[in-house]
Short mmCIF file of C-alpha atoms and ligand atoms in Angstrom, two decimals:
data_model
loop_
_atom_site.label_atom_id
_atom_site.label_comp_id
_atom_site.label_asym_id
_atom_site.label_seq_id
_atom_site.Cartn_x
_atom_site.Cartn_y
_atom_site.Cartn_z
CA UNK A 1 77.72 94.03 90.30
CA UNK A 2 74.07 93.67 89.32
CA UNK A 3 72.21 90.45 90.03
CA UNK A 4 72.37 89.34 86.39
CA UNK A 5 75.88 90.27 85.39
CA UNK A 6 78.78 87.84 85.38
CA UNK A 7 82.47 88.59 85.58
CA UNK A 8 83.70 91.07 82.98
CA UNK A 9 86.78 93.17 82.24
CA UNK A 10 84.95 95.99 84.05
CA UNK A 11 84.21 94.09 87.26
CA UNK A 12 85.83 95.84 90.23
CA UNK A 13 87.73 93.54 92.58
CA UNK A 14 88.79 94.51 96.08
CA UNK A 15 91.41 92.46 97.93
CA UNK A 16 91.61 92.83 101.71
CA UNK A 17 95.01 91.29 102.43
CA UNK A 18 98.03 91.75 100.20
CA UNK A 19 100.26 88.75 100.85
CA UNK A 20 101.56 85.73 98.92
CA UNK A 21 98.24 84.38 97.68
CA UNK A 22 97.01 87.79 96.53
CA UNK A 23 100.24 88.40 94.62
CA UNK A 24 99.85 84.99 92.92
CA UNK A 25 96.20 85.68 92.08
CA UNK A 26 96.97 89.16 90.73
CA UNK A 27 99.72 87.78 88.48
CA UNK A 28 97.35 85.18 87.04
CA UNK A 29 94.34 87.51 86.68
CA UNK A 30 96.37 90.21 84.95
CA UNK A 31 98.35 87.85 82.72
CA UNK A 32 95.00 86.59 81.46
CA UNK A 33 93.69 90.13 81.02
CA UNK A 34 90.61 89.00 82.93
CA UNK A 35 90.10 92.36 84.64
CA UNK A 36 91.74 95.72 83.99
CA UNK A 37 94.37 96.54 86.67
CA UNK A 38 92.78 99.93 87.31
CA UNK A 39 89.62 98.05 88.39
CA UNK A 40 91.51 96.18 91.11
CA UNK A 41 91.94 97.60 94.64
CA UNK A 42 94.22 96.16 97.31
CA UNK A 43 94.36 96.99 101.01
CA UNK A 44 96.17 95.44 103.97
CA UNK A 45 96.56 96.16 107.66
CA UNK A 46 99.65 98.37 107.75
CA UNK A 47 102.45 97.42 105.35
CA UNK A 48 102.52 100.39 102.97
CA UNK A 49 105.72 99.24 101.23
CA UNK A 50 103.97 96.02 100.29
CA UNK A 51 101.02 97.91 98.80
CA UNK A 52 103.41 100.12 96.82
CA UNK A 53 105.18 97.00 95.52
CA UNK A 54 101.89 95.51 94.27
CA UNK A 55 100.80 98.81 92.73
CA UNK A 56 104.14 99.22 90.92
CA UNK A 57 104.35 95.58 89.80
CA UNK A 58 100.77 95.13 88.61
CA UNK A 59 99.36 98.62 88.10
CA UNK A 60 96.58 97.94 90.63
CA UNK A 61 95.31 100.55 93.10
CA UNK A 62 96.77 100.59 96.60
CA UNK A 63 93.93 101.50 98.91
CA UNK A 64 94.58 102.87 102.39
CA UNK A 65 90.94 103.22 103.35
CA UNK A 66 88.96 99.99 103.89
CA UNK A 67 85.63 101.77 103.50
CA UNK A 68 86.70 103.03 100.08
CA UNK A 69 87.93 99.54 99.15
CA UNK A 70 84.55 97.99 99.94
CA UNK A 71 82.59 100.77 98.30
CA UNK A 72 84.63 100.66 95.09
CA UNK A 73 84.45 96.85 94.76
CA UNK A 74 81.82 94.66 93.13
CA UNK A 75 83.49 91.61 94.66
CA UNK A 76 85.44 91.72 97.92
CA UNK A 77 88.13 89.08 98.48
CA UNK A 78 89.23 88.30 102.03
CA UNK A 79 92.88 87.17 102.10
CA UNK A 80 94.31 87.54 105.58
CA UNK A 81 95.59 84.82 107.95
CA UNK A 82 92.85 82.98 109.86
CA UNK A 83 93.94 84.59 113.15
CA UNK A 84 93.42 88.04 111.63
CA UNK A 85 90.08 87.26 110.01
CA UNK A 86 87.77 88.10 112.97
CA UNK A 87 89.15 91.63 113.42
CA UNK A 88 89.43 92.23 109.69
CA UNK A 89 85.80 91.20 109.10
CA UNK A 90 84.48 93.08 112.12
CA UNK A 91 86.17 96.21 110.80
CA UNK A 92 83.96 95.87 107.69
CA UNK A 93 80.67 95.74 109.64
CA UNK A 94 78.16 98.08 108.08
CA UNK A 95 80.37 98.62 105.02
CA UNK A 96 79.64 95.48 103.01
CA UNK A 97 76.43 95.90 100.96
CA UNK A 98 73.72 93.25 101.61
CA UNK A 99 74.07 91.74 98.09
CA UNK A 100 77.82 92.31 97.70
CA UNK A 101 79.69 89.10 96.90
CA UNK A 102 82.41 88.30 99.43
CA UNK A 103 84.96 85.63 98.50
CA UNK A 104 87.24 84.19 101.18
CA UNK A 105 90.51 82.37 100.54
CA UNK A 106 91.14 82.07 104.30
CA UNK A 107 92.05 78.53 105.38
CA UNK A 108 89.73 76.77 107.80
CA UNK A 109 87.33 79.64 108.50
CA UNK A 110 83.67 78.87 107.75
CA UNK A 111 81.23 81.03 105.80
CA UNK A 112 79.04 81.06 108.94
CA UNK A 113 81.85 82.67 110.97
CA UNK A 114 82.51 85.23 108.26
CA UNK A 115 78.79 86.13 108.09
CA UNK A 116 78.71 86.47 111.83
CA UNK A 117 81.77 88.75 111.96
CA UNK A 118 80.58 90.85 109.02
CA UNK A 119 77.13 91.08 110.58
CA UNK A 120 75.37 90.14 107.32
CA UNK A 121 73.40 87.26 105.84
CA UNK A 122 74.83 88.07 102.44
CA UNK A 123 76.53 86.00 99.74
CA UNK A 124 79.85 84.41 100.70
CA UNK A 125 81.94 82.05 98.60
CA UNK A 126 84.67 80.20 100.47
CA UNK A 127 87.56 78.98 98.36
CA UNK A 128 90.93 77.28 98.56
CA UNK A 129 93.21 78.13 95.62
CA UNK A 130 96.99 77.71 95.56
CA UNK A 131 99.95 79.87 94.58
CA UNK A 132 100.19 78.26 91.12
CA UNK A 133 97.49 80.87 90.36
CA UNK A 134 100.47 83.00 89.30
CA UNK A 135 100.98 80.80 86.22
CA UNK A 136 97.30 80.03 85.62
CA UNK A 137 97.61 76.53 87.10
CA UNK A 138 95.90 76.75 90.47
CA UNK A 139 93.28 74.22 91.38
CA UNK A 140 90.57 75.82 93.49
CA UNK A 141 87.96 74.22 95.71
CA UNK A 142 84.95 76.52 95.91
CA UNK A 143 81.83 76.43 98.08
CA UNK A 144 78.96 78.93 98.21
CA UNK A 145 76.62 79.78 101.07
CA UNK A 146 72.82 79.90 100.72
CA UNK A 147 72.74 83.59 99.74
CA UNK A 148 74.97 83.27 96.66
CA UNK A 149 72.98 83.68 93.44
CA UNK A 150 73.69 81.62 90.33
CA UNK A 151 75.18 84.69 88.70
CA UNK A 152 77.48 85.29 91.64
CA UNK A 153 78.54 81.65 91.69
CA UNK A 154 79.23 82.01 87.96
CA UNK A 155 81.34 85.11 88.57
CA UNK A 156 83.35 83.46 91.37
CA UNK A 157 83.88 80.36 89.25
CA UNK A 158 84.98 82.47 86.26
CA UNK A 159 87.46 84.34 88.44
CA UNK A 160 89.19 81.17 89.63
CA UNK A 161 88.89 79.41 86.26
CA UNK A 162 90.95 82.27 84.81
CA UNK A 163 93.82 81.21 87.10
CA UNK A 164 93.39 77.44 87.01
CA UNK A 165 90.72 74.80 87.36
CA UNK A 166 87.77 74.85 89.77
CA UNK A 167 85.91 72.20 91.73
CA UNK A 168 82.63 73.23 93.32
CA UNK A 169 82.44 71.28 96.57
CA UNK A 170 80.58 71.14 99.86
CA UNK A 171 82.07 73.38 102.52
CA UNK A 172 83.23 70.49 104.70
CA UNK A 173 85.45 69.23 101.84
CA UNK A 174 87.50 72.42 101.84
CA UNK A 175 89.70 71.40 104.77
CA UNK A 176 91.07 68.28 103.07
CA UNK A 177 91.39 70.29 99.83
CA UNK A 178 93.49 72.75 101.83
CA UNK A 179 95.76 69.92 103.03
CA UNK A 180 96.04 68.38 99.57
CA UNK A 181 96.16 71.13 96.97
CA UNK A 182 96.23 74.39 98.97
CA UNK A 183 99.42 73.37 100.77
CA UNK A 184 100.38 70.88 98.05
CA UNK A 185 102.78 73.09 96.06
CA UNK A 186 105.00 73.30 99.15
CA UNK A 187 105.36 69.51 99.30
CA UNK A 188 106.43 69.47 95.66
CA UNK A 189 108.92 72.31 96.22
CA UNK A 190 110.30 70.38 99.19
CA UNK A 191 110.83 67.37 96.93
CA UNK A 192 112.43 69.63 94.31
CA UNK A 193 114.79 71.10 96.92
CA UNK A 194 115.92 67.59 97.87
CA UNK A 195 116.34 66.34 94.27
CA UNK A 196 118.25 69.44 93.23
CA UNK A 197 120.41 69.26 96.36
CA UNK A 198 121.26 65.61 95.69
CA UNK A 199 122.30 66.39 92.12
CA UNK A 200 124.49 69.27 93.28
CA UNK A 201 126.01 67.20 96.10
CA UNK A 202 126.99 64.56 93.58
CA UNK A 203 128.85 67.12 91.48
CA UNK A 204 126.36 68.63 88.99
CA UNK A 205 126.19 72.38 88.73
CA UNK A 206 123.25 73.88 90.69
CA UNK A 207 121.82 75.17 87.47
CA UNK A 208 121.89 71.80 85.72
CA UNK A 209 120.55 70.03 88.84
CA UNK A 210 117.68 72.55 88.90
CA UNK A 211 116.87 72.05 85.22
CA UNK A 212 116.96 68.26 85.51
CA UNK A 213 114.68 68.41 88.56
CA UNK A 214 112.17 70.81 87.05
CA UNK A 215 111.94 68.98 83.73
CA UNK A 216 111.53 65.66 85.55
CA UNK A 217 108.65 67.04 87.66
CA UNK A 218 107.08 68.71 84.62
CA UNK A 219 107.34 65.55 82.53
CA UNK A 220 105.92 63.39 85.30
CA UNK A 221 103.04 65.83 85.85
CA UNK A 222 102.27 65.81 82.10
CA UNK A 223 102.37 62.01 82.10
CA UNK A 224 99.94 61.95 85.03
CA UNK A 225 97.71 64.34 83.12
CA UNK A 226 97.80 62.70 79.69
CA UNK A 227 98.35 58.99 80.34
CA UNK A 228 95.45 56.67 81.09
CA UNK A 229 97.75 54.73 83.45
CA UNK A 230 97.34 55.03 87.21
CA UNK A 231 100.27 56.65 89.08
CA UNK A 232 101.29 53.23 90.47
CA UNK A 233 101.55 51.77 86.93
CA UNK A 234 103.53 54.76 85.69
CA UNK A 235 105.91 54.19 88.60
CA UNK A 236 106.23 50.49 87.76
CA UNK A 237 107.09 51.35 84.14
CA UNK A 238 110.13 53.29 85.38
CA UNK A 239 111.20 50.55 87.76
CA UNK A 240 113.33 47.80 86.22
CA UNK A 241 113.61 44.78 88.56
CA UNK A 242 116.95 44.98 90.33
CA UNK A 243 117.67 48.33 88.68
CA UNK A 244 118.39 51.87 89.83
CA UNK A 245 114.80 53.01 90.44
CA UNK A 246 114.05 49.99 92.59
CA UNK A 247 117.15 50.77 94.64
CA UNK A 248 116.00 54.38 95.06
CA UNK A 249 112.41 53.46 95.92
CA UNK A 250 113.62 50.97 98.53
CA UNK A 251 115.35 53.84 100.30
CA UNK A 252 112.14 55.91 100.15
CA UNK A 253 110.22 52.94 101.55
CA UNK A 254 112.74 52.57 104.39
CA UNK A 255 111.81 56.15 105.35
CA UNK A 256 108.08 55.33 104.88
CA UNK A 257 107.74 57.91 102.10
CA UNK A 258 104.09 57.16 101.29
CA UNK A 259 103.16 57.17 104.95
CA UNK A 260 104.98 60.50 105.40
CA UNK A 261 103.17 62.16 102.46
CA UNK A 262 99.76 60.78 103.46
CA UNK A 263 100.30 61.94 107.04
CA UNK A 264 101.41 65.38 105.86
CA UNK A 265 98.25 65.91 103.79
CA UNK A 266 95.98 64.69 106.59
CA UNK A 267 97.79 66.74 109.25
CA UNK A 268 97.53 69.87 107.11
CA UNK A 269 93.78 69.23 106.71
CA UNK A 270 93.47 68.73 110.46
CA UNK A 271 95.34 72.02 110.98
CA UNK A 272 92.83 73.77 108.70
CA UNK A 273 90.04 72.39 110.90
CA UNK A 274 91.86 73.53 114.04
CA UNK A 275 92.33 77.03 112.63
CA UNK A 276 88.60 77.29 111.96
CA UNK A 277 87.40 75.40 115.04
CA UNK A 278 88.62 78.00 117.50
CA UNK A 279 85.88 80.28 116.19
CA UNK A 280 83.01 77.81 115.88
N1 NDP B 301 99.92 81.31 100.70
C1 NDP B 301 99.20 80.32 100.15
O1 NDP B 301 99.74 79.43 99.44
C2 NDP B 301 97.72 80.27 100.34
C3 NDP B 301 97.11 81.01 101.34
N2 NDP B 301 95.75 80.91 101.52
C4 NDP B 301 95.12 81.68 102.57
O2 NDP B 301 95.22 83.04 102.24
C5 NDP B 301 95.32 83.83 103.42
C6 NDP B 301 96.52 84.75 103.30
O3 NDP B 301 97.67 83.94 103.18
P1 NDP B 301 99.06 84.57 102.68
O4 NDP B 301 98.82 85.45 101.52
O5 NDP B 301 99.99 83.43 102.57
O6 NDP B 301 99.42 85.44 103.98
P2 NDP B 301 100.42 86.69 104.13
O7 NDP B 301 100.90 86.65 105.54
O8 NDP B 301 101.42 86.66 103.02
O9 NDP B 301 99.47 87.96 103.94
C7 NDP B 301 98.47 88.27 104.86
C8 NDP B 301 97.91 89.63 104.52
O10 NDP B 301 96.80 89.90 105.37
C9 NDP B 301 96.89 91.28 105.77
N3 NDP B 301 96.11 91.52 106.97
C10 NDP B 301 96.29 91.05 108.22
N4 NDP B 301 95.36 91.54 109.06
C11 NDP B 301 94.57 92.35 108.32
C12 NDP B 301 93.46 93.17 108.63
N5 NDP B 301 92.95 93.22 109.86
N6 NDP B 301 92.90 93.88 107.62
C13 NDP B 301 93.42 93.83 106.37
N7 NDP B 301 94.47 93.07 106.01
C14 NDP B 301 95.05 92.34 106.99
C15 NDP B 301 98.38 91.49 105.96
O11 NDP B 301 98.66 92.89 106.00
P3 NDP B 301 99.95 93.46 106.81
O12 NDP B 301 101.15 92.84 106.14
O13 NDP B 301 99.84 94.94 106.61
O14 NDP B 301 99.78 93.00 108.22
C16 NDP B 301 98.91 90.78 104.71
O15 NDP B 301 98.82 91.62 103.59
C17 NDP B 301 95.43 82.85 104.59
O16 NDP B 301 94.19 82.77 105.25
C18 NDP B 301 95.76 81.52 103.95
O17 NDP B 301 95.18 80.46 104.64
C19 NDP B 301 94.96 80.18 100.69
C20 NDP B 301 95.52 79.46 99.69
C21 NDP B 301 96.94 79.38 99.46
O1 LIG B 302 99.85 77.38 105.02
C1 LIG B 302 98.70 77.83 105.05
O2 LIG B 302 98.08 77.90 106.11
C2 LIG B 302 98.06 78.32 103.78
C3 LIG B 302 96.80 77.59 103.44
C4 LIG B 302 97.11 76.77 102.22
C5 LIG B 302 98.43 77.21 101.83
N1 LIG B 302 98.92 78.07 102.65
#
């Protein structure tokens, strides 16, 4: 990508890592027709069946050769587990071009570590999206190192805006963003599992319990989005004194629900810091 271009249908994207987050990002990018599938290259460590699956599902190119992946890409996206990042980056030493934009979605790992492992001082954007990328509803925290040009920051922002919303943040904010919105979909799915299970246990069909749960979460999320009321006020509007909601909330309080959720978010953020700290 030249210094002055932004993201276009012709931009060539290379993904190193082919797991859950890459599948979600590919689904969102291709649904939006942001980039042509034949301009997207995906490589992993060894799982050929997984590469074939992505190639067949999305029409992207499975790439067995990392050197070819880097050479063919304008933007290289690092998407392996933190523990695999040092080896993966070191294997790219001498391959990444000095002005080639590298985007990392790896939890906890700093841009400084990535630079060090790649052996470059080049442009690196560190991000934290989530798997709702697949339906265009990720929220991505994004932070750029000193070498990222305005055009490159624009291209990275455009990429993640195509699959959700973007917040440009300082790098040290990315760990709490990881705990809140990177891991966040899992907390909501956990809640959904419990709500659906309760409905089914009480005699509803699984299918109806699922629909009631999903529509309730969707409606509440839309209310949070569109209402000017704070979440606490929205909650109070559901809660009739002495009624059913109050009875339910009292049970949640007896299990310290708010404390549990707060602790979960903060522990996940701490875990992101731990994952990165071992390399600092
Ligand atoms: N899942 C999520 O919700 C989110 C994940 N992330 C971050 O994204 C990253 C990937 O997560 P996720 O997709 O869940 O993980 P997965 O375990 O699903 O996928 C990891 C991928 O990395 C590949 N890989 C491992 N080592 C190397 C290597 N040396 N060179 C090339 N590829 C390699 C694996 O290949 P193989 O199978 O062949 O070993 C696999 O394709 C993590 O750092 C995570 O923190 C960020 C936001 C959300
Ligand atoms: O669980 C993880 O470590 C990754 C980071 C955010 C979501 N999944």
